[in-house]
Coordinates of C-alpha atoms in Angstrom, one line a residue:
M1 CA 4.9 7.3 -27.5
E2 CA 6.2 8.9 -24.2
N3 CA 7.3 6.3 -21.5
K4 CA 5.4 5.7 -18.6
N5 CA 6.2 3.9 -15.8
A6 CA 5.2 3.0 -12.2
L7 CA 6.4 1.7 -9.2
I8 CA 4.4 -1.1 -6.8
V9 CA 6.0 -1.5 -2.9
G10 CA 3.5 -3.7 -1.2
I11 CA 2.8 -7.1 -3.7
R12 CA 2.8 -10.1 -1.8
D13 CA 1.0 -12.4 -3.6
E14 CA -2.4 -12.9 -6.5
E15 CA -3.9 -11.8 -3.3
S16 CA -2.8 -8.8 -2.2
I17 CA -4.3 -5.3 -3.1
C18 CA -1.1 -4.1 -4.5
Y19 CA -1.4 -7.2 -7.2
A20 CA -5.0 -5.3 -8.0
I21 CA -4.1 -2.7 -8.4
A22 CA -0.7 -3.3 -9.8
N23 CA -2.6 -4.9 -13.0
E24 CA -5.1 -2.5 -14.0
I25 CA -1.5 0.1 -13.9
K26 CA -0.9 -2.0 -16.4
R27 CA -3.8 -2.5 -18.2
A28 CA -4.5 1.9 -18.1
G29 CA -0.8 1.1 -20.1
Y30 CA 1.9 1.6 -17.6
S31 CA 4.7 -0.5 -17.2
I32 CA 5.7 -1.4 -13.9
Y33 CA 8.8 -2.3 -11.7
A34 CA 7.8 -4.0 -8.0
T35 CA 10.0 -4.7 -4.9
Y36 CA 9.5 -7.7 -2.1
Q37 CA 10.3 -7.8 0.9
D38 CA 13.0 -10.5 1.5
E39 CA 13.9 -14.4 0.3
T40 CA 10.6 -15.5 1.6
S41 CA 8.4 -13.4 -0.3
Y42 CA 10.6 -13.7 -3.1
A43 CA 9.3 -16.5 -3.9
S44 CA 5.2 -15.4 -5.2
V45 CA 6.1 -12.2 -6.0
S46 CA 8.8 -13.3 -8.9
R47 CA 5.4 -15.7 -10.1
V48 CA 3.5 -12.9 -10.0
A49 CA 6.1 -10.3 -11.6
E50 CA 6.6 -12.9 -14.4
A51 CA 2.2 -14.0 -14.9
M52 CA 2.3 -9.3 -14.8
G53 CA 4.9 -8.8 -17.4
I54 CA 7.6 -6.9 -14.5
K55 CA 9.7 -5.1 -16.0
K56 CA 11.9 -5.8 -12.6
L57 CA 12.5 -6.9 -8.9
F58 CA 14.2 -4.8 -5.9
A59 CA 14.3 -6.2 -3.3
Y60 CA 13.1 -3.6 -0.5
D61 CA 12.4 -4.6 3.7
A62 CA 11.7 -0.6 4.5
R63 CA 13.1 -1.4 8.5
K64 CA 16.7 -1.7 6.3
D65 CA 18.7 1.4 5.7
G66 CA 20.2 -0.4 3.6
D67 CA 17.6 -1.8 1.0
L68 CA 16.1 1.6 1.5
A69 CA 19.3 3.3 -0.1
A70 CA 19.8 -0.4 -2.6
L71 CA 16.5 0.4 -4.1
I72 CA 16.7 4.3 -5.1
S73 CA 19.9 3.3 -6.6
A74 CA 19.3 0.6 -8.4
V75 CA 16.1 2.9 -9.4
K76 CA 17.7 6.1 -11.0
Q77 CA 19.9 3.6 -12.1
E78 CA 17.7 1.9 -14.3
G79 CA 17.1 5.3 -16.0
V80 CA 13.0 5.5 -15.4
M81 CA 11.4 8.3 -15.0
L82 CA 8.5 7.4 -12.5
D83 CA 5.0 8.3 -13.4
I84 CA 3.9 6.6 -10.3
L85 CA 4.4 5.9 -6.6
V86 CA 1.9 2.9 -4.7
H87 CA 3.0 2.8 -1.3
G88 CA 0.9 -0.9 0.1
I89 CA 2.9 -2.3 2.4
S90 CA 1.9 -2.5 6.2
Y91 CA 3.5 -4.1 9.7
S92 CA 1.0 -6.4 9.4
T93 CA 2.7 -8.5 6.8
A94 CA 6.3 -7.0 8.0
E95 CA 8.9 -11.1 8.7
G96 CA 8.7 -11.0 12.4
A97 CA 5.6 -8.3 13.5
K98 CA 4.4 -8.3 16.5
L99 CA 0.9 -8.3 16.1
D100 CA -2.2 -9.7 18.6
L101 CA -0.3 -7.9 22.2
P102 CA -2.6 -4.7 24.0
L103 CA -0.9 -1.6 23.3
V104 CA 0.8 -1.1 26.6
D105 CA 3.2 -4.2 26.2
V106 CA 3.9 -3.1 23.0
T107 CA 8.1 -2.4 23.1
W108 CA 9.6 1.3 21.6
E109 CA 11.2 -0.8 19.5
E110 CA 8.4 -2.7 18.5
F111 CA 6.1 0.4 17.7
T112 CA 9.6 1.7 15.3
D113 CA 9.6 -1.0 13.5
A114 CA 5.7 -0.7 12.9
I115 CA 6.0 3.3 12.4
R116 CA 8.5 2.9 9.4
V117 CA 7.5 0.1 7.2
G118 CA 3.6 1.5 7.7
A119 CA 3.7 4.9 7.7
F120 CA 7.4 6.2 7.4
S121 CA 8.3 4.3 4.8
L122 CA 5.5 6.7 2.5
V123 CA 7.9 9.6 3.4
E124 CA 11.0 7.8 2.8
L125 CA 10.6 6.8 -1.0
S126 CA 9.5 9.8 -1.6
G127 CA 12.2 11.8 -0.5
G128 CA 14.3 9.4 -2.1
L129 CA 12.9 9.0 -5.0
L130 CA 12.2 12.5 -5.8
E131 CA 13.6 13.6 -8.1
V132 CA 13.2 10.4 -10.4
L133 CA 9.4 11.2 -9.9
K134 CA 8.3 13.2 -12.5
D135 CA 6.3 16.8 -12.7
D136 CA 2.6 16.1 -11.8
A137 CA 3.8 12.2 -10.8
S138 CA 1.1 10.8 -8.4
I139 CA 1.7 9.1 -5.5
L140 CA -1.2 6.4 -3.9
A141 CA -1.2 5.1 -0.4
V142 CA -3.1 1.8 0.9
T143 CA -4.4 2.5 3.9
L144 CA -6.9 1.1 6.4
H145 CA -10.1 1.8 8.1
W146 CA -8.4 0.4 11.4
S147 CA -7.2 4.0 11.3
K148 CA -9.7 5.4 13.4
V149 CA -11.3 2.2 15.0
A150 CA -9.8 -0.1 17.9
V151 CA -9.0 -3.5 17.1
P152 CA -7.9 -5.9 19.1
G153 CA -4.3 -6.9 18.7
F154 CA -3.5 -4.7 15.6
N155 CA -3.6 -1.1 17.6
V156 CA -0.6 -0.9 16.7
V157 CA -1.2 -1.5 12.8
G158 CA -4.5 0.9 13.1
A159 CA -1.6 3.6 15.1
T160 CA 0.6 3.6 12.2
K161 CA -2.6 3.5 9.3
A162 CA -3.5 7.1 11.2
A163 CA 0.4 8.7 11.0
L164 CA 0.2 7.1 7.4
E165 CA -2.6 9.2 6.8
S166 CA -2.0 12.4 8.4
I167 CA 2.2 12.0 6.3
I168 CA 0.3 11.2 3.1
R169 CA -1.4 15.2 3.9
G170 CA 1.2 16.6 4.5
L171 CA 3.2 15.2 1.5
A172 CA 0.5 16.1 -0.8
Q173 CA 1.5 20.0 0.9
S174 CA 4.9 19.7 0.2
L175 CA 5.6 17.6 -3.0
G176 CA 2.6 19.2 -4.5
N177 CA 4.9 22.5 -4.0
A178 CA 7.9 21.5 -5.0
K179 CA 7.0 19.2 -8.2
N180 CA 3.5 19.7 -8.5
I181 CA 2.7 15.7 -7.3
R182 CA -0.4 14.3 -6.2
V183 CA -0.5 12.4 -2.9
N184 CA -3.6 10.6 -2.1
G185 CA -4.2 7.6 0.0
I186 CA -6.8 4.6 -0.5
S187 CA -9.0 2.7 2.3
P188 CA -10.8 -0.8 1.1
G189 CA -12.8 -2.3 3.3
F190 CA -13.0 -6.0 4.0
V191 CA -11.0 -7.9 1.8
S192 CA -9.8 -11.7 1.2
T193 CA -6.4 -10.7 1.9
H194 CA -2.8 -12.0 4.1
S195 CA -3.4 -9.4 5.9
L196 CA -6.9 -9.9 7.0
S197 CA -6.0 -13.5 8.1
K198 CA -4.4 -12.6 10.4
I199 CA -6.8 -10.9 12.5
G200 CA -9.6 -13.9 12.7
N201 CA -11.0 -16.6 10.6
R202 CA -11.0 -13.8 7.5
L203 CA -14.6 -15.7 6.1
E204 CA -16.3 -15.2 8.8
L205 CA -15.1 -11.8 8.7
L206 CA -16.0 -11.5 5.3
E207 CA -20.1 -12.4 6.4
Q208 CA -19.5 -10.5 8.6
A209 CA -18.9 -7.1 6.8
K210 CA -21.0 -8.6 4.1
D211 CA -24.7 -8.5 6.0
K212 CA -23.5 -5.1 7.3
S213 CA -23.4 -3.9 4.2
P214 CA -26.5 -2.0 2.3
L215 CA -25.2 -3.3 -1.0
K216 CA -25.1 -7.6 0.8
T217 CA -22.2 -7.8 -0.7
N218 CA -18.1 -8.0 0.0
V219 CA -15.5 -5.4 -1.7
R220 CA -14.1 -6.6 -5.0
K221 CA -10.4 -6.3 -5.6
E222 CA -10.6 -5.1 -9.0
N223 CA -13.7 -1.7 -7.9
V224 CA -10.3 -1.3 -5.6
A225 CA -8.5 -1.1 -8.1
S226 CA -10.4 0.8 -10.7
L227 CA -10.5 3.3 -7.8
A228 CA -7.1 3.4 -7.6
V229 CA -6.9 4.1 -11.1
S230 CA -9.1 7.0 -11.5
I231 CA -7.7 8.9 -8.1
I232 CA -4.4 8.6 -9.4
E233 CA -4.4 9.3 -12.6
N234 CA -7.1 12.6 -11.8
Q235 CA -4.7 15.5 -11.7
S236 CA -7.4 17.6 -9.1
L237 CA -7.1 15.3 -6.6
T238 CA -4.4 15.4 -3.6
G239 CA -4.8 15.1 -0.6
M240 CA -7.3 12.6 0.2
I241 CA -8.3 9.2 1.8
Y242 CA -10.6 7.4 -0.5
P243 CA -12.4 4.5 1.5
I244 CA -14.1 1.7 -0.3
D245 CA -16.3 -0.6 1.3
A246 CA -19.4 -1.4 0.2
G247 CA -21.6 0.6 2.1
V248 CA -20.8 -1.4 5.9
N249 CA -19.3 2.2 7.4
I250 CA -22.2 4.3 7.0
M251 CA -23.9 1.6 9.0
G252 CA -24.6 1.5 12.2
I253 CA -23.6 -1.2 15.1

């Protein structure tokens, strides 16, 4: 049987959406490779890697040219061909991210940092790894509803997610033409993660989302992961953003 391989960029700990997606991809029969941002996140990611049976971890901080080059080189040296690339990193979890600022106070340097981590890194990874991405490979990026709304203190993150969604469409066109590679996005609603805790009281936000949902429930990470794998493996889907929020955003205020 042909080996099936996935590279997951964005696992932080057991709470992260990328962890749930990686687990579901592994259950679907893929070998998992993953990244960690730096030494501050290595302990939690390596714990996850050991428990899940991840084949290898690579260091990757999207703001560092050296990390990008080293990651691409290391993946190529492993001799694996990738069926799946999952991009789940966000500026909101980057070390030293400048959050909780009015958008007018964000500097150009901070904005370029945010865009590189949250959006352009998908371009850099897709291009750098193109020769080890199989024909018919699938790329999935994790975005957020914040790309379409104003979130106090997180507007720079929203801007990066809006850019990411446009990049998904552009890559779907160019990589589809080049290698029949599919590129899609998944947009979960409020889920209990490290990112959500940076907005405010996590339990209060989840309770508000639950009350607004027509299903009167919160999004479950297992359902996000299940949808992610369905999108990844469906060969007729590309260039689309798929929301999963228990119906919260169909409701009026």
